[in-house]
Amino acid sequence: VMGDATLLPNGDVILLNGAQEGIAGDAAVGGGARANYPALWAQLYQPDLPRGRRYTVLAASTIGRMYHSTAALTTNGTILVAGCDRCGQLGMTVDETPFLDPPPSKAEYRSEIFYPPYYYDMVNKPRILTINGDTSTSSIPQFGYDEPFLVSWGAELANAAGVMPMTSVSIVAASSTTHSFNTNQRVVFLPIVTIDNVSGVVRLLTPPTPYVAAPQFYMLFLMNGKTYSTARWIQLIDKAGVATPKK
């Protein structure tokens, strides 16, 4: 109940927050929560694995996050976790009681950063160096649809041995999460036109139309298997006016 599902750049999903029983909202008189037993343990869902092996229990939080909680992917691939309303008194199971760190009031103002397991794989983590030859991280490159562009990459660790492979590329829309629903959540894998894993240069195509990826800002991630890089922002623009309403 009231959980949050955050899409990772590699297509896997992190499930966290919420309660184990009850319903969303508060009491009719404006009192406490109508849900108890917070789900403190995050879970990893891997849709490409065989049935029965797709869920993995990960680390636990000490903060119950239920009604009015949120979770959002950040550019370094971690997840910002915040919020909880009507959380001053929570029912807990015996096993979970030692983990709970209750808020001082009904509202929860503490925030946390959740680190998916892929974050720690620094040895295999690629690093974006340039986009169309530009090394700047302060400017955001703009692209139309079905438009080619070049990305060069290296290794996250400066002393990494050999060539850092790169296997796929995705763009992830910025999060807009409330009430257990992310209205803007989307991961789109980009077509690889050519790739040179020796020199570390890949030629990509942006999505074909705005109906695949709406015009907006996206985080661009490179993947080495399931391990993803820190992102760079790009912007997709509907230059041809395909998605512009006709009068």
Tab-separated table of C-alpha atoms in Angstrom:
chain	number	residue	atom	x	y	z
A	1	VAL	CA	0.000	0.000	0.000
A	2	MET	CA	1.384	3.432	-1.002
A	3	GLY	CA	4.706	2.058	-2.220
A	4	ASP	CA	6.932	3.782	-4.784
A	5	ALA	CA	8.459	2.078	-7.822
A	6	THR	CA	11.499	3.844	-9.296
A	7	LEU	CA	12.744	2.856	-12.751
A	8	LEU	CA	16.506	2.527	-13.023
A	9	PRO	CA	18.413	3.436	-16.217
A	10	ASN	CA	19.075	-0.265	-16.942
A	11	GLY	CA	15.373	-1.219	-16.884
A	12	ASP	CA	15.324	-2.697	-13.376
A	13	VAL	CA	13.000	-1.321	-10.701
A	14	ILE	CA	13.550	-0.345	-7.065
A	15	LEU	CA	10.494	-0.767	-4.814
A	16	LEU	CA	10.429	1.094	-1.510
A	17	ASN	CA	8.213	3.027	0.910
A	18	GLY	CA	4.623	2.177	1.740
A	19	ALA	CA	2.828	0.043	4.288
A	20	GLN	CA	2.168	-3.670	4.608
A	21	GLU	CA	-1.522	-3.241	5.406
A	22	GLY	CA	-4.252	-0.619	5.476
A	23	ILE	CA	-5.336	2.049	2.996
A	24	ALA	CA	-4.056	5.435	1.851
A	25	GLY	CA	-5.218	8.609	3.518
A	26	ASP	CA	-6.032	9.582	7.080
A	27	ALA	CA	-8.956	9.134	9.431
A	28	ALA	CA	-12.214	10.883	8.560
A	29	VAL	CA	-11.777	13.198	11.558
A	30	GLY	CA	-8.302	14.234	10.403
A	31	GLY	CA	-6.442	12.017	12.826
A	32	GLY	CA	-3.783	9.388	12.352
A	33	ALA	CA	-2.919	7.207	9.391
A	34	ARG	CA	-5.124	4.373	8.197
A	35	ALA	CA	-2.159	2.147	7.393
A	36	ASN	CA	0.386	0.412	9.600
A	37	TYR	CA	3.470	-1.796	9.459
A	38	PRO	CA	5.731	0.288	7.183
A	39	ALA	CA	7.689	-1.533	4.485
A	40	LEU	CA	11.224	-0.702	5.614
A	41	TRP	CA	13.095	-3.054	3.261
A	42	ALA	CA	13.687	-1.977	-0.318
A	43	GLN	CA	13.381	-4.572	-3.074
A	44	LEU	CA	14.992	-4.905	-6.477
A	45	TYR	CA	12.799	-6.156	-9.337
A	46	GLN	CA	14.651	-7.532	-12.375
A	47	PRO	CA	12.083	-8.233	-15.123
A	48	ASP	CA	14.551	-10.066	-17.371
A	49	LEU	CA	15.217	-12.856	-14.847
A	50	PRO	CA	13.201	-16.120	-14.742
A	51	ARG	CA	10.015	-16.207	-12.694
A	52	GLY	CA	10.689	-16.845	-9.055
A	53	ARG	CA	14.039	-15.041	-9.154
A	54	ARG	CA	13.006	-11.525	-10.084
A	55	TYR	CA	12.730	-10.012	-6.580
A	56	THR	CA	15.701	-9.405	-4.256
A	57	VAL	CA	15.403	-7.885	-0.780
A	58	LEU	CA	17.891	-5.046	-0.266
A	59	ALA	CA	18.781	-2.713	2.602
A	60	ALA	CA	16.298	-1.470	5.203
A	61	SER	CA	15.536	2.085	6.262
A	62	THR	CA	14.916	3.105	9.863
A	63	ILE	CA	12.250	5.606	8.791
A	64	GLY	CA	8.703	4.575	7.957
A	65	ARG	CA	7.484	6.291	4.799
A	66	MET	CA	3.830	5.863	3.919
A	67	TYR	CA	1.223	8.505	3.030
A	68	HIS	CA	2.703	11.484	1.108
A	69	SER	CA	6.096	9.851	0.648
A	70	THR	CA	8.176	10.155	-2.508
A	71	ALA	CA	11.138	8.623	-4.334
A	72	ALA	CA	13.027	10.154	-7.277
A	73	LEU	CA	15.994	9.022	-9.373
A	74	THR	CA	18.948	11.426	-9.365
A	75	THR	CA	21.670	12.008	-11.968
A	76	ASN	CA	24.220	9.800	-10.178
A	77	GLY	CA	21.794	6.881	-10.191
A	78	THR	CA	20.859	7.077	-6.519
A	79	ILE	CA	17.292	7.609	-5.294
A	80	LEU	CA	16.162	10.544	-3.171
A	81	VAL	CA	13.613	9.313	-0.611
A	82	ALA	CA	11.540	11.731	1.445
A	83	GLY	CA	8.228	12.448	3.110
A	84	CYS	CA	5.552	10.721	5.204
A	85	ASP	CA	2.389	12.232	6.619
A	86	ARG	CA	0.443	10.989	9.662
A	87	CYS	CA	3.525	9.019	10.712
A	88	GLY	CA	3.789	9.948	14.386
A	89	GLN	CA	2.378	6.607	15.545
A	90	LEU	CA	3.004	3.500	13.488
A	91	GLY	CA	2.047	-0.073	14.211
A	92	MET	CA	5.079	-2.338	13.861
A	93	THR	CA	5.778	-6.037	13.808
A	94	VAL	CA	8.104	-7.446	16.459
A	95	ASP	CA	10.849	-8.053	13.899
A	96	GLU	CA	10.773	-4.468	12.662
A	97	THR	CA	10.512	-2.606	15.971
A	98	PRO	CA	14.295	-2.327	16.587
A	99	PHE	CA	14.719	-0.676	13.178
A	100	LEU	CA	12.101	2.055	13.534
A	101	ASP	CA	13.242	5.629	14.133
A	102	PRO	CA	9.903	7.438	14.562
A	103	PRO	CA	9.499	11.104	13.570
A	104	PRO	CA	9.039	13.728	16.293
A	105	SER	CA	5.638	14.720	14.871
A	106	LYS	CA	3.022	13.567	12.379
A	107	ALA	CA	5.041	14.934	9.446
A	108	GLU	CA	8.391	13.443	8.410
A	109	TYR	CA	10.963	16.032	7.330
A	110	ARG	CA	14.059	13.845	7.113
A	111	SER	CA	15.358	12.787	3.696
A	112	GLU	CA	17.474	9.799	2.696
A	113	ILE	CA	19.551	8.656	-0.266
A	114	PHE	CA	19.107	5.034	-1.371
A	115	TYR	CA	22.044	3.500	-3.238
A	116	PRO	CA	21.044	0.726	-5.666
A	117	PRO	CA	23.629	-2.084	-5.809
A	118	TYR	CA	24.808	-1.012	-9.284
A	119	TYR	CA	26.054	2.281	-7.865
A	120	TYR	CA	28.919	0.553	-6.057
A	121	ASP	CA	30.306	-1.230	-9.137
A	122	MET	CA	32.938	1.445	-9.752
A	123	VAL	CA	35.279	-0.971	-11.543
A	124	ASN	CA	32.772	-1.443	-14.393
A	125	LYS	CA	31.182	2.011	-14.360
A	126	PRO	CA	31.504	4.067	-17.578
A	127	ARG	CA	31.874	7.850	-17.466
A	128	ILE	CA	30.475	10.240	-20.061
A	129	LEU	CA	33.247	12.503	-21.352
A	130	THR	CA	31.676	14.512	-24.191
A	131	ILE	CA	28.392	14.923	-26.047
A	132	ASN	CA	28.990	16.021	-29.641
A	133	GLY	CA	32.495	16.997	-28.570
A	134	ASP	CA	31.317	19.272	-25.738
A	135	THR	CA	32.880	18.575	-22.343
A	136	SER	CA	30.711	21.100	-20.492
A	137	THR	CA	28.405	19.827	-17.753
A	138	SER	CA	26.767	23.232	-17.223
A	139	SER	CA	25.189	23.525	-20.679
A	140	ILE	CA	22.398	21.168	-21.767
A	141	PRO	CA	22.551	20.004	-25.409
A	142	GLN	CA	19.309	20.159	-27.378
A	143	PHE	CA	18.230	17.594	-29.964
A	144	GLY	CA	15.327	17.031	-32.293
A	145	TYR	CA	13.805	13.636	-33.025
A	146	ASP	CA	15.474	10.898	-35.058
A	147	GLU	CA	18.641	12.987	-34.816
A	148	PRO	CA	22.130	11.443	-34.582
A	149	PHE	CA	24.678	12.547	-32.018
A	150	LEU	CA	28.031	11.381	-30.655
A	151	VAL	CA	28.976	10.465	-27.091
A	152	SER	CA	32.491	9.664	-25.926
A	153	TRP	CA	33.155	7.831	-22.696
A	154	GLY	CA	35.872	6.511	-20.453
A	155	ALA	CA	36.111	4.826	-17.065
A	156	GLU	CA	34.796	6.244	-13.802
A	157	LEU	CA	37.993	5.180	-12.058
A	158	ALA	CA	41.038	7.009	-13.364
A	159	ASN	CA	43.273	3.973	-12.814
A	160	ALA	CA	40.915	1.458	-14.446
A	161	ALA	CA	42.840	-1.058	-16.536
A	162	GLY	CA	42.059	-1.652	-20.215
A	163	VAL	CA	39.118	-0.388	-22.244
A	164	MET	CA	35.794	0.274	-20.471
A	165	PRO	CA	33.062	-1.527	-22.461
A	166	MET	CA	29.701	0.108	-23.101
A	167	THR	CA	26.680	-1.988	-24.062
A	168	SER	CA	23.581	0.229	-24.092
A	169	VAL	CA	22.295	3.780	-23.638
A	170	SER	CA	19.068	5.063	-22.128
A	171	ILE	CA	17.400	8.367	-21.377
A	172	VAL	CA	15.332	8.786	-18.219
A	173	ALA	CA	12.752	11.521	-17.703
A	174	ALA	CA	12.905	13.605	-14.537
A	175	SER	CA	10.761	12.288	-11.703
A	176	SER	CA	7.441	13.843	-10.687
A	177	THR	CA	6.262	11.589	-7.876
A	178	THR	CA	3.307	11.957	-5.528
A	179	HIS	CA	0.775	9.599	-3.968
A	180	SER	CA	2.700	6.508	-5.142
A	181	PHE	CA	2.494	7.574	-8.776
A	182	ASN	CA	5.207	9.044	-10.987
A	183	THR	CA	3.369	10.810	-13.792
A	184	ASN	CA	6.571	11.547	-15.724
A	185	GLN	CA	8.493	8.307	-15.243
A	186	ARG	CA	9.910	6.880	-18.461
A	187	VAL	CA	13.033	5.018	-19.581
A	188	VAL	CA	13.782	4.909	-23.319
A	189	PHE	CA	16.720	2.957	-24.759
A	190	LEU	CA	18.382	4.705	-27.686
A	191	PRO	CA	19.403	2.950	-30.928
A	192	ILE	CA	23.155	2.529	-31.329
A	193	VAL	CA	24.150	3.360	-34.914
A	194	THR	CA	27.886	2.677	-34.557
A	195	ILE	CA	30.107	1.988	-31.579
A	196	ASP	CA	33.866	1.854	-31.095
A	197	ASN	CA	34.705	0.243	-27.759
A	198	VAL	CA	38.423	0.858	-28.354
A	199	SER	CA	38.313	4.637	-28.769
A	200	GLY	CA	35.179	4.964	-26.618
A	201	VAL	CA	32.858	6.711	-29.076
A	202	VAL	CA	29.248	5.812	-29.838
A	203	ARG	CA	26.883	7.274	-32.438
A	204	LEU	CA	23.280	7.342	-31.229
A	205	LEU	CA	19.838	8.258	-32.512
A	206	THR	CA	17.304	10.192	-30.489
A	207	PRO	CA	13.769	8.695	-30.294
A	208	PRO	CA	11.849	8.796	-33.598
A	209	THR	CA	8.878	10.934	-32.503
A	210	PRO	CA	7.501	12.836	-29.491
A	211	TYR	CA	5.041	9.970	-29.008
A	212	VAL	CA	7.942	7.747	-27.931
A	213	ALA	CA	9.560	10.348	-25.663
A	214	ALA	CA	7.791	13.639	-24.996
A	215	PRO	CA	9.691	16.928	-25.539
A	216	GLN	CA	11.393	17.689	-22.229
A	217	PHE	CA	14.631	17.223	-20.295
A	218	TYR	CA	16.134	13.733	-19.914
A	219	MET	CA	19.037	12.179	-18.057
A	220	LEU	CA	21.364	10.363	-20.468
A	221	PHE	CA	22.959	7.204	-19.020
A	222	LEU	CA	25.547	4.815	-20.468
A	223	MET	CA	25.491	1.155	-19.406
A	224	ASN	CA	28.161	-1.504	-19.109
A	225	GLY	CA	25.906	-4.509	-18.645
A	226	LYS	CA	23.663	-3.487	-15.735
A	227	THR	CA	26.141	-0.940	-14.338
A	228	TYR	CA	25.252	2.616	-15.334
A	229	SER	CA	27.177	5.880	-15.470
A	230	THR	CA	26.421	9.206	-13.869
A	231	ALA	CA	24.008	10.994	-16.191
A	232	ARG	CA	24.277	14.104	-18.322
A	233	TRP	CA	21.177	16.169	-19.020
A	234	ILE	CA	19.902	16.551	-22.581
A	235	GLN	CA	16.756	18.172	-23.953
A	236	LEU	CA	14.477	16.831	-26.674
A	237	ILE	CA	12.736	19.506	-28.744
A	238	ASP	CA	9.860	18.997	-31.159
A	239	LYS	CA	11.460	20.996	-33.976
A	240	ALA	CA	9.023	19.721	-36.601
A	241	GLY	CA	5.931	20.480	-34.494
A	242	VAL	CA	4.718	16.875	-34.683
A	243	ALA	CA	3.107	16.976	-31.240
A	244	THR	CA	1.810	20.569	-31.535
A	245	PRO	CA	-2.014	20.646	-31.419
A	246	LYS	CA	-3.556	21.807	-34.680
A	247	LYS	CA	-5.973	24.723	-34.541
